[in-house]
CSV table of C-alpha atoms in Angstrom, one decimal:
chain,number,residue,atom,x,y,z
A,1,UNK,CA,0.0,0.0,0.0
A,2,UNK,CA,2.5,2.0,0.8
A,3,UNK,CA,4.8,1.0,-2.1
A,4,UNK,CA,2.2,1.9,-4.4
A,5,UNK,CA,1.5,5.4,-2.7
A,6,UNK,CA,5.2,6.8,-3.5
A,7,UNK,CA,4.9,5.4,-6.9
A,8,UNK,CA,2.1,7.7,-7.4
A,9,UNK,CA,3.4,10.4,-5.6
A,10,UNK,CA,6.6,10.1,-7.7
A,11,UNK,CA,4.7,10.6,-10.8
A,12,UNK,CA,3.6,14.4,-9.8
A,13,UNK,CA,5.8,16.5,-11.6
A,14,UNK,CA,5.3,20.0,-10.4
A,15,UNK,CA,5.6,22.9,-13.2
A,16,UNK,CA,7.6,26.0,-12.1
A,17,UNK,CA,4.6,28.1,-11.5
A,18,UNK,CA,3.4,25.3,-9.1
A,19,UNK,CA,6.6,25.2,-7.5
A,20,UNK,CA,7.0,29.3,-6.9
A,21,UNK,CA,3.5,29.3,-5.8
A,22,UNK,CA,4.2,26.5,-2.9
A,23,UNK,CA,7.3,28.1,-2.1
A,24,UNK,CA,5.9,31.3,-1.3
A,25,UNK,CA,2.9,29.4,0.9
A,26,UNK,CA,6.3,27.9,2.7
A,27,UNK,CA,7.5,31.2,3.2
A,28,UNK,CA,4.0,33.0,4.2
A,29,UNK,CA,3.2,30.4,6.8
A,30,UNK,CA,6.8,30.2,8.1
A,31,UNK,CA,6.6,33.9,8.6
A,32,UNK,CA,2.9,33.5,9.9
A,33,UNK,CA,4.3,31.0,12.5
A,34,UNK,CA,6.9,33.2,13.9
A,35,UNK,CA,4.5,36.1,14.3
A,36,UNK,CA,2.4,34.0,16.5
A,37,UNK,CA,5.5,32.9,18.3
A,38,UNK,CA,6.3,36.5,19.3
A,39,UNK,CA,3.1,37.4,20.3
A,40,UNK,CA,2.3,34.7,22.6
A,41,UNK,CA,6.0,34.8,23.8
A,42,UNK,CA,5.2,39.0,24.2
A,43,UNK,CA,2.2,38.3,25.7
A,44,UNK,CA,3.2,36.1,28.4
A,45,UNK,CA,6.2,37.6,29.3
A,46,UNK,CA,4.1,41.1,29.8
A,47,UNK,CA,1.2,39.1,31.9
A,48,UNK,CA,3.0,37.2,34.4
A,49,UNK,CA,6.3,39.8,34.1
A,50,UNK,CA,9.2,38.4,36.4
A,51,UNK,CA,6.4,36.5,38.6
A,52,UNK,CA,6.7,33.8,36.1
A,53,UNK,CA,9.9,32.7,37.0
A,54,UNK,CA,9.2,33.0,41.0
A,55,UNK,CA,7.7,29.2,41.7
A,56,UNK,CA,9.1,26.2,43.6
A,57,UNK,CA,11.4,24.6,41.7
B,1,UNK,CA,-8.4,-1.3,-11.2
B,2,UNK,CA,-5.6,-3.1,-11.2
B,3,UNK,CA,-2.0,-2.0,-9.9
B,4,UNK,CA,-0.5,-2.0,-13.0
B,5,UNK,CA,-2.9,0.2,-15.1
B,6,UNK,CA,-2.9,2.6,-12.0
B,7,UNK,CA,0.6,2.9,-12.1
B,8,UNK,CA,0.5,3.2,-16.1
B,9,UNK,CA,-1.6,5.7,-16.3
B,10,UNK,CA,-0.7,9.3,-15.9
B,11,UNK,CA,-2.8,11.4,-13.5
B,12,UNK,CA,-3.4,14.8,-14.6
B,13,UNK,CA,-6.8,15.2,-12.4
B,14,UNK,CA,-4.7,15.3,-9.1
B,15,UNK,CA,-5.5,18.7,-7.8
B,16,UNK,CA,-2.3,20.7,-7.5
B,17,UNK,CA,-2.3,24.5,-6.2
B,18,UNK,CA,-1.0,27.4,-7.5
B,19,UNK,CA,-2.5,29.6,-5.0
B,20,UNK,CA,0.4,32.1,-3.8
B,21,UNK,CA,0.4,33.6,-0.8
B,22,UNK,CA,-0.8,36.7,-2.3
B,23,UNK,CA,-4.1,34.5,-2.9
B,24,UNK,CA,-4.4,33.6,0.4
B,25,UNK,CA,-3.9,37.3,1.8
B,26,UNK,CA,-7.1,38.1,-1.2
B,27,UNK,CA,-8.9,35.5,0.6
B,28,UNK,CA,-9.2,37.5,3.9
B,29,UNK,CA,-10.8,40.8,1.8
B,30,UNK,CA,-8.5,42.9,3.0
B,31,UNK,CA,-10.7,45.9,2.3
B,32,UNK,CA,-13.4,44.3,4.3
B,33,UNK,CA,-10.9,43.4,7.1
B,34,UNK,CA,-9.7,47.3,7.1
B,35,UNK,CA,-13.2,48.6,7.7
B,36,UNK,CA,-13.2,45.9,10.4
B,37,UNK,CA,-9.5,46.9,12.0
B,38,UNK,CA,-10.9,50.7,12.1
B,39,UNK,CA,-14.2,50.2,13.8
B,40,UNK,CA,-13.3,47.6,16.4
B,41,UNK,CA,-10.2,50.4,16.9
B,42,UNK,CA,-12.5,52.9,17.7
B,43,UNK,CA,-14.8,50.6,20.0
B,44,UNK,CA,-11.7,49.8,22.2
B,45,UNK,CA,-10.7,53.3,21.8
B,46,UNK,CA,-13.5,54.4,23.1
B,47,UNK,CA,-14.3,52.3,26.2
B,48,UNK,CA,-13.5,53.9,29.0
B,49,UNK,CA,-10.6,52.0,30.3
B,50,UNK,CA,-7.0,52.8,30.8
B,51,UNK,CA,-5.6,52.2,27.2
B,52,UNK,CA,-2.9,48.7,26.9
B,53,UNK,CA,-1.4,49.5,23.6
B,54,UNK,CA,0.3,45.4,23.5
B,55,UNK,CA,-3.4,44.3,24.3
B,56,UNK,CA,-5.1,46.1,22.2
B,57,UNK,CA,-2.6,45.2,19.2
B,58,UNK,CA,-3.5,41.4,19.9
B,59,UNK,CA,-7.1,42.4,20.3
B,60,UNK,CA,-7.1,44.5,16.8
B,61,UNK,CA,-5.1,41.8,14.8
B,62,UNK,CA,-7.1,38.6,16.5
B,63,UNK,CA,-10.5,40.7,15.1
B,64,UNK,CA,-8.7,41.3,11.7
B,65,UNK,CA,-7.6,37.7,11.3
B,66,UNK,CA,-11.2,36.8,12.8
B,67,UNK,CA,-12.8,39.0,10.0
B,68,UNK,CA,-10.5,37.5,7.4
B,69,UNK,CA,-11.5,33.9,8.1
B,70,UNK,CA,-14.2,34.8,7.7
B,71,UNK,CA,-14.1,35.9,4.2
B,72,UNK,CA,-12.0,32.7,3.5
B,73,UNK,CA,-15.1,30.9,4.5
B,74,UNK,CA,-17.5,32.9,2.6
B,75,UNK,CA,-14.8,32.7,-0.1
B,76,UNK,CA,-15.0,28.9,0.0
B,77,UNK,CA,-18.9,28.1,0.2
B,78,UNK,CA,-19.5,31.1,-2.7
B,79,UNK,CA,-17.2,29.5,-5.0
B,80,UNK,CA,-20.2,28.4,-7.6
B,81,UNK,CA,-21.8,31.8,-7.3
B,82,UNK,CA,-18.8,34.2,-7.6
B,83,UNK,CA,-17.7,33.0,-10.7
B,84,UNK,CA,-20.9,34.2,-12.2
B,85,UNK,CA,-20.3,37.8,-11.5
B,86,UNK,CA,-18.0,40.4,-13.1
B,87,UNK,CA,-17.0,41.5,-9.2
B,88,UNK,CA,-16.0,38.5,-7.9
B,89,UNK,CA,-14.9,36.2,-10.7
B,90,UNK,CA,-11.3,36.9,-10.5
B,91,UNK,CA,-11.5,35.7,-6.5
B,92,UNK,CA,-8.6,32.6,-5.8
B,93,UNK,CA,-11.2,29.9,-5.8
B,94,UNK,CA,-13.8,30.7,-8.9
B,95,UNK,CA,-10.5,31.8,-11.4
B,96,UNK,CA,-9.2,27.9,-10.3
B,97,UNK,CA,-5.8,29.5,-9.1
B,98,UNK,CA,-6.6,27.8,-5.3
B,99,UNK,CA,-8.6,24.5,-4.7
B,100,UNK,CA,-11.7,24.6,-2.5
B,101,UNK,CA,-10.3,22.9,0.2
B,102,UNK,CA,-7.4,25.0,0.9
B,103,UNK,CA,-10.0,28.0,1.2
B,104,UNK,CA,-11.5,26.1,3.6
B,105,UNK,CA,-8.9,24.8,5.7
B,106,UNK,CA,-7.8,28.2,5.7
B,107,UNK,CA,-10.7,29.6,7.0
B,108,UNK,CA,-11.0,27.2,9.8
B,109,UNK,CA,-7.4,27.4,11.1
B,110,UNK,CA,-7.4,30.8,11.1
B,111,UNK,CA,-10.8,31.1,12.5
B,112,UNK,CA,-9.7,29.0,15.9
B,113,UNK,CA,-6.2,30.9,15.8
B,114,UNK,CA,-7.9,34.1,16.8
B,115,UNK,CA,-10.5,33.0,18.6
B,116,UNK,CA,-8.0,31.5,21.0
B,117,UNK,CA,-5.6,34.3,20.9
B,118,UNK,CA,-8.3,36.6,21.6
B,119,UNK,CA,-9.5,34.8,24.3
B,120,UNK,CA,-6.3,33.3,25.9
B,121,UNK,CA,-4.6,36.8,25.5
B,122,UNK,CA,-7.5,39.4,26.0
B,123,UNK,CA,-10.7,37.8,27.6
B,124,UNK,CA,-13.2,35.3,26.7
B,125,UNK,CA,-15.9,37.4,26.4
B,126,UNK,CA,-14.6,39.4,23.7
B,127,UNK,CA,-13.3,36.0,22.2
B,128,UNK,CA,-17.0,34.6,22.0
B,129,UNK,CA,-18.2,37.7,20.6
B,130,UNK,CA,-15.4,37.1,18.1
B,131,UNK,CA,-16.3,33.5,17.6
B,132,UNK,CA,-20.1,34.2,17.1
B,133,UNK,CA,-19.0,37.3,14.6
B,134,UNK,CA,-17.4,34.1,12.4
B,135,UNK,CA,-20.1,31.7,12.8
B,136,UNK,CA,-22.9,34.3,11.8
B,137,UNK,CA,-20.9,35.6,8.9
B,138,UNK,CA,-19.9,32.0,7.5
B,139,UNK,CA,-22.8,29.9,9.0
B,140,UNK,CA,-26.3,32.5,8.9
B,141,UNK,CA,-25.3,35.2,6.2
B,142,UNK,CA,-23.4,32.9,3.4
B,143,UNK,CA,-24.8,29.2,3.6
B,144,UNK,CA,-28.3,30.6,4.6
B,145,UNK,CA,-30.0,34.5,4.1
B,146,UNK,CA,-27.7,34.9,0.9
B,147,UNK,CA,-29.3,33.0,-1.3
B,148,UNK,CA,-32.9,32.6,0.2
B,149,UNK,CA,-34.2,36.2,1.2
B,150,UNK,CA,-33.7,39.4,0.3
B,151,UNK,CA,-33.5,40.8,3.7
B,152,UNK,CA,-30.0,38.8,3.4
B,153,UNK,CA,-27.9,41.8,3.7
B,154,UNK,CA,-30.3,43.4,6.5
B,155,UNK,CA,-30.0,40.5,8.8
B,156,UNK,CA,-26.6,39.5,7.7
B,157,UNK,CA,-25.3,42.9,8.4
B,158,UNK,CA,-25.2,42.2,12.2
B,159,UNK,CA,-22.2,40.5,11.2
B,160,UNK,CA,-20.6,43.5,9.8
B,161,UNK,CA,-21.8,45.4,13.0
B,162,UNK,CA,-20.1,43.2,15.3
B,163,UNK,CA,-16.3,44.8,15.3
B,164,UNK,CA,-16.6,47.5,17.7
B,165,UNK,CA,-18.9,45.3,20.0
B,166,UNK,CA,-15.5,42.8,20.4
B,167,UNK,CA,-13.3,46.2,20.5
B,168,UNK,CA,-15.2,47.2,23.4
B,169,UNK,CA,-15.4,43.9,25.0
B,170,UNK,CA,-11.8,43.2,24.5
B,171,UNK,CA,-10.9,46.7,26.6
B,172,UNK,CA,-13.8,46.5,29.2
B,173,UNK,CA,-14.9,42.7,29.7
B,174,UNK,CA,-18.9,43.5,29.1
B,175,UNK,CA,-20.4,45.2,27.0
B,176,UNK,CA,-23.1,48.4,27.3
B,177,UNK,CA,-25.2,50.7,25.3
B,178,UNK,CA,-22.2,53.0,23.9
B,179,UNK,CA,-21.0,50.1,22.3
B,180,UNK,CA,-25.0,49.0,21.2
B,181,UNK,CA,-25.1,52.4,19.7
B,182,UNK,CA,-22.2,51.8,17.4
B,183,UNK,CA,-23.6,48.2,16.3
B,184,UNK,CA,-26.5,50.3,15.2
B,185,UNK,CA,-25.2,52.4,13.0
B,186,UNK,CA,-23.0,49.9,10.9
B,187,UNK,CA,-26.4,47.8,11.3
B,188,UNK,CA,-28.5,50.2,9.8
B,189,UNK,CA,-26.1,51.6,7.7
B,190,UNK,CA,-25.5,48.1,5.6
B,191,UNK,CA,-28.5,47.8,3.9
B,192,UNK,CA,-28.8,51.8,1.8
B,193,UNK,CA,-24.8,50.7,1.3
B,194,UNK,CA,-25.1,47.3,-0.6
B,195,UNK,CA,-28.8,48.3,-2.0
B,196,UNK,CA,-26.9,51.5,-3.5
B,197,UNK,CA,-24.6,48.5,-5.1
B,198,UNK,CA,-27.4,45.5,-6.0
B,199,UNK,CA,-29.1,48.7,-7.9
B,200,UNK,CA,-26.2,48.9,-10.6
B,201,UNK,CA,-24.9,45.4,-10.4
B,202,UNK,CA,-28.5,44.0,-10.4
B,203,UNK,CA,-27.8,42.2,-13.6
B,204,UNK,CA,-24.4,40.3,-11.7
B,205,UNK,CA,-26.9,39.0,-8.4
B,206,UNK,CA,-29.5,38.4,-11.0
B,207,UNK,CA,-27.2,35.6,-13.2
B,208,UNK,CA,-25.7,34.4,-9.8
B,209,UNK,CA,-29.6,33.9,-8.6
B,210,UNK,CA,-29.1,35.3,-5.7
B,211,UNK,CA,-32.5,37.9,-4.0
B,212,UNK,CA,-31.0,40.7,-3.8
B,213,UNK,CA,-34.0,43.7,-3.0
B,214,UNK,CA,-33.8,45.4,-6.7
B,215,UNK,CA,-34.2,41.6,-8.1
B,216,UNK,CA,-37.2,40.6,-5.9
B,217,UNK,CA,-38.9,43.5,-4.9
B,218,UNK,CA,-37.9,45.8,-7.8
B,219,UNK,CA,-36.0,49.0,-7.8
B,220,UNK,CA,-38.5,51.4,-7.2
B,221,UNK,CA,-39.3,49.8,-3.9
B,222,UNK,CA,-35.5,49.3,-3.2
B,223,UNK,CA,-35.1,53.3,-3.7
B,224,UNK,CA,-37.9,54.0,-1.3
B,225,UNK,CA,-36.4,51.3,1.6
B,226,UNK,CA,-32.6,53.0,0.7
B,227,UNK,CA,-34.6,56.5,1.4
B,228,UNK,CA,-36.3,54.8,4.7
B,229,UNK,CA,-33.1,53.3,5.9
B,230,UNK,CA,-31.0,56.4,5.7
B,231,UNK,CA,-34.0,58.5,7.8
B,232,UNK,CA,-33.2,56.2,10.6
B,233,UNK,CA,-29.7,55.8,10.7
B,234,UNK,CA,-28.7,59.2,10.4
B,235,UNK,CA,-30.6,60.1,14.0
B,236,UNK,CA,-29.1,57.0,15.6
B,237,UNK,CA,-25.6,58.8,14.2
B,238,UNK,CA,-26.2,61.5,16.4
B,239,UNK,CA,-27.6,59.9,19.7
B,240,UNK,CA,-23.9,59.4,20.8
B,241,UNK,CA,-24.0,62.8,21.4
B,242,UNK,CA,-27.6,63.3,22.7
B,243,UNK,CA,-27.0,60.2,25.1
B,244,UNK,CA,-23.7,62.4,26.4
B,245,UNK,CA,-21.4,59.9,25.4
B,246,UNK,CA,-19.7,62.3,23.3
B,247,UNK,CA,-18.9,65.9,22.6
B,248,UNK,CA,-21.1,68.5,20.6
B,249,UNK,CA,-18.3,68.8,17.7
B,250,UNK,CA,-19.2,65.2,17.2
B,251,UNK,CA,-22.7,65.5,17.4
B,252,UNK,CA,-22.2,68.4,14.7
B,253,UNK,CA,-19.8,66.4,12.7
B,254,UNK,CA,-22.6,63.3,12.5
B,255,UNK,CA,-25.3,65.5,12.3
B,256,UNK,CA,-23.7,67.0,8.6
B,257,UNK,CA,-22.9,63.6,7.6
B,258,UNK,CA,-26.3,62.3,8.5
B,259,UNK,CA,-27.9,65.5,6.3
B,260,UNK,CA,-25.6,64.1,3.7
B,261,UNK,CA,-26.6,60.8,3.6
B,262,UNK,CA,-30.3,61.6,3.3
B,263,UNK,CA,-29.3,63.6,0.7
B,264,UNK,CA,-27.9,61.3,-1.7
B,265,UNK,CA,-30.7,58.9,-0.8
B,266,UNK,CA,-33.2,61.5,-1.5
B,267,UNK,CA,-31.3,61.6,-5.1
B,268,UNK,CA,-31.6,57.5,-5.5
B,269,UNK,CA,-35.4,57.8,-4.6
B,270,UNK,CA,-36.0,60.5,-7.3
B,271,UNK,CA,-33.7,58.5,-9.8
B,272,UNK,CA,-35.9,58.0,-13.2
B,273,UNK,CA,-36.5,54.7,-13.9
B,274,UNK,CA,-35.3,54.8,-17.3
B,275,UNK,CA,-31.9,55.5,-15.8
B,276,UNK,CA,-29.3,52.7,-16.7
B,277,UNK,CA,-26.3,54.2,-16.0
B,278,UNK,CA,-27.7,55.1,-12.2
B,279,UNK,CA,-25.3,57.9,-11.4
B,280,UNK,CA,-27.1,58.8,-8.2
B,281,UNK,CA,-26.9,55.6,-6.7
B,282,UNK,CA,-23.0,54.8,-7.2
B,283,UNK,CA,-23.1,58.3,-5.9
B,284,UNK,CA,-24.3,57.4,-3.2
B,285,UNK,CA,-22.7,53.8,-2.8
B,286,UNK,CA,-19.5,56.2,-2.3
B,287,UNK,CA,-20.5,59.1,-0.1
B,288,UNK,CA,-22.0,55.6,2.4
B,289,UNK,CA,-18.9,54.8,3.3
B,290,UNK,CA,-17.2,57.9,3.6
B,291,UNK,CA,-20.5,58.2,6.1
B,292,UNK,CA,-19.0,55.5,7.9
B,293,UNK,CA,-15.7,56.4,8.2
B,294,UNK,CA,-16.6,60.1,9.1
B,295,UNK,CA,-19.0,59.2,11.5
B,296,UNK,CA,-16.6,56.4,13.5
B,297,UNK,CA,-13.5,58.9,12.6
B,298,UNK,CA,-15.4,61.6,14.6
B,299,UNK,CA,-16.2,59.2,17.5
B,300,UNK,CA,-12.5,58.0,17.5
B,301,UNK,CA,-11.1,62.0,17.5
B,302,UNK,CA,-13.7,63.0,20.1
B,303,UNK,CA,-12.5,59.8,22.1
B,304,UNK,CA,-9.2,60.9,21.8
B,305,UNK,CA,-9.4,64.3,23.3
B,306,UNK,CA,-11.1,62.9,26.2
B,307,UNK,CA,-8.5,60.8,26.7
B,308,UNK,CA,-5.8,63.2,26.5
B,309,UNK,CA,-8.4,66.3,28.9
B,310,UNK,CA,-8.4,62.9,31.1
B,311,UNK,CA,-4.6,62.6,31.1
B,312,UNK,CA,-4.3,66.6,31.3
B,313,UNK,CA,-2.0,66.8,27.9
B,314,UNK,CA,-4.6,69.1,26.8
């Protein structure tokens, strides 16, 4: 099943526009990813300030 | 099938994208979503709450990302429908540049990305409010009123009115009858606005089928409801400043926009029939939103300067 997947898969050739347009979806969500990293890092750090870091170890 | 013709034949109907990420910011409606950003901007701005510029960044972008689901959703369900007409045909999904499903995964992630934000972040109330925004825009307004009434836009338009009710809620945790006021006038407002546009695109909602009010009830009556809409939404513009929520320069400000608006509706009602190329009514398609932004512009300004008197910069 699994043999015959890749086959398939290996037959998808993409063109160049296919390829520039799923590079710049890699890129967009990359950057998307990131943004939501900062905020939520942001975030917390603002919410709890130096408090987060004062619990028993 | 056996494995061998499978593998033996080539298979040019697998669906591969060429959506860019250009297609996927046009999926949000970016002009939509600005409308959005700037009226749930002046709902926070106006609460009466000491102003958190980081919060109120992750309040105003998990709204805009919110809105812009939600056009990823309509985007997805109207497919059929959009290619149809001349305004919407070039859209990622109808011109075949993005598959359905990506529109709709789309949609979905980024719908439960900013409802969580918004309500892990901000508070949950405002995150609800966000979360019911989606649901009525996507759910009630595309898969339902669109196509079966023509009070579509008039119920549908909640949806639009929603913003500065999750602005508010984001800043204050409730909400009250300032931020009512403001759902009233983008409630009241939406129906003259799009009516003004279904009167000289008639012939694009007619091919798509869907009952828009010049298509049902015809345009005369359209004119007459546009007129009727515009009587009432221009006092409810003012009753900011009668109710003492804000200053008399905004009062005046709304008041002259309000005058304006009935103005250019009074020129749709009088339109001749005969009329094709319906100058009056694009007219007045464009002075609606400059309504709009005036009117919200003026409460954000007046909000403003009672912030800084508050602050004593001024």
């Amino acid at each position: 099943m699994a043999g015959e997947r890749n086959q398939f898969e290996e037959t998808i050739k993409l063109t160049d526009k296919q390829r520039k347009a799923r590079r710049s979806r890699s890129v967009a969500i990359a950057v998307g990813l990131a943004i939501l990293v900062v905020i939520f890092y942001v975030a917390t750090i603002a919410k709890f300030g130096p408090s987060l870091l004062n619990r028993p170890l | 099938m056996s494995m061998v013709e499978q593998t033996a034949t080539p298979t040019p109907e697998v669906g591969l994208s060429e959506a860019t990420a250009g297609d996927f910011i046009a999926l949000l409606k970016p002009r939509v979503m600005s409308l959005v950003v700037f009226t749930a901007f002046v709902g926070l701005m106006a609460a009466p709450t000491p102003f958190d510029p980081l919060f109120s960044a992750i309040a105003i972008l998990s709204i805009a990302i919110g809105a812009g689901a939600s056009g990823a959703l309509n985007m997805w369900y109207d497919a059929d429908i959009d290619r149809l007409m001349s305004r919407t045909a070039r859209r990622p999904v109808p011109a075949g540049r993005m598959l359905p499903g990506e529109a709709l995964g789309f949609g979905l992630v980024l719908s439960f990305l900013s409802v969580m934000t918004l309500g892990l972040l901000v508070n949950w109330l405002a995150a609800s409010l966000l979360a019911f925004t989606i649901f009525f825009y996507a759910v009630v307004y595309t898969m339902w009123l669109k196509r079966w009434t023509p009070q579509n836009i008039v119920i549908g338009g909640a949806a639009g009115a929603f913003p500065p009710v999750v602005g508010w809620a984001a800043a204050t945790g409730s909400v009250s009858l300032e931020s009512i006021i403001l759902f009233s006038i983008i409630f009241l407002w939406t129906p003259p606005h799009f009516w003004a546009l279904a009167l000289f695109k008639s012939g694009d909602y007619g091919r798509a089928g869907i009952p828009m009010m010049p298509n049902v009830a015809g345009e005369a009556s359209t004119r007459l409801q546009i007129f009727i809409y515009t009587l009432i939404v221009s006092p409810i513009g003012v009753l900011p400043w009668v109710l003492g929520y804000a200053s008399a320069g905004y009062g005046i400000v709304a008041a002259a926009l309000g005058v304006g608006f009935v103005y250019y509706a009074w020129g749709v009602f009088r339109m001749a029939p005969a009329d094709r190329v319906m100058l009056p009514a694009k007219r007045m398609f464009g002075f609606s939103l400059l309504y709009l932004f005036g009117i919200f512009a003026a409460y954000l300004a007046d909000s403003l300067v009672a912030r800084f008197l508050q602050a004593g910069i001024l």
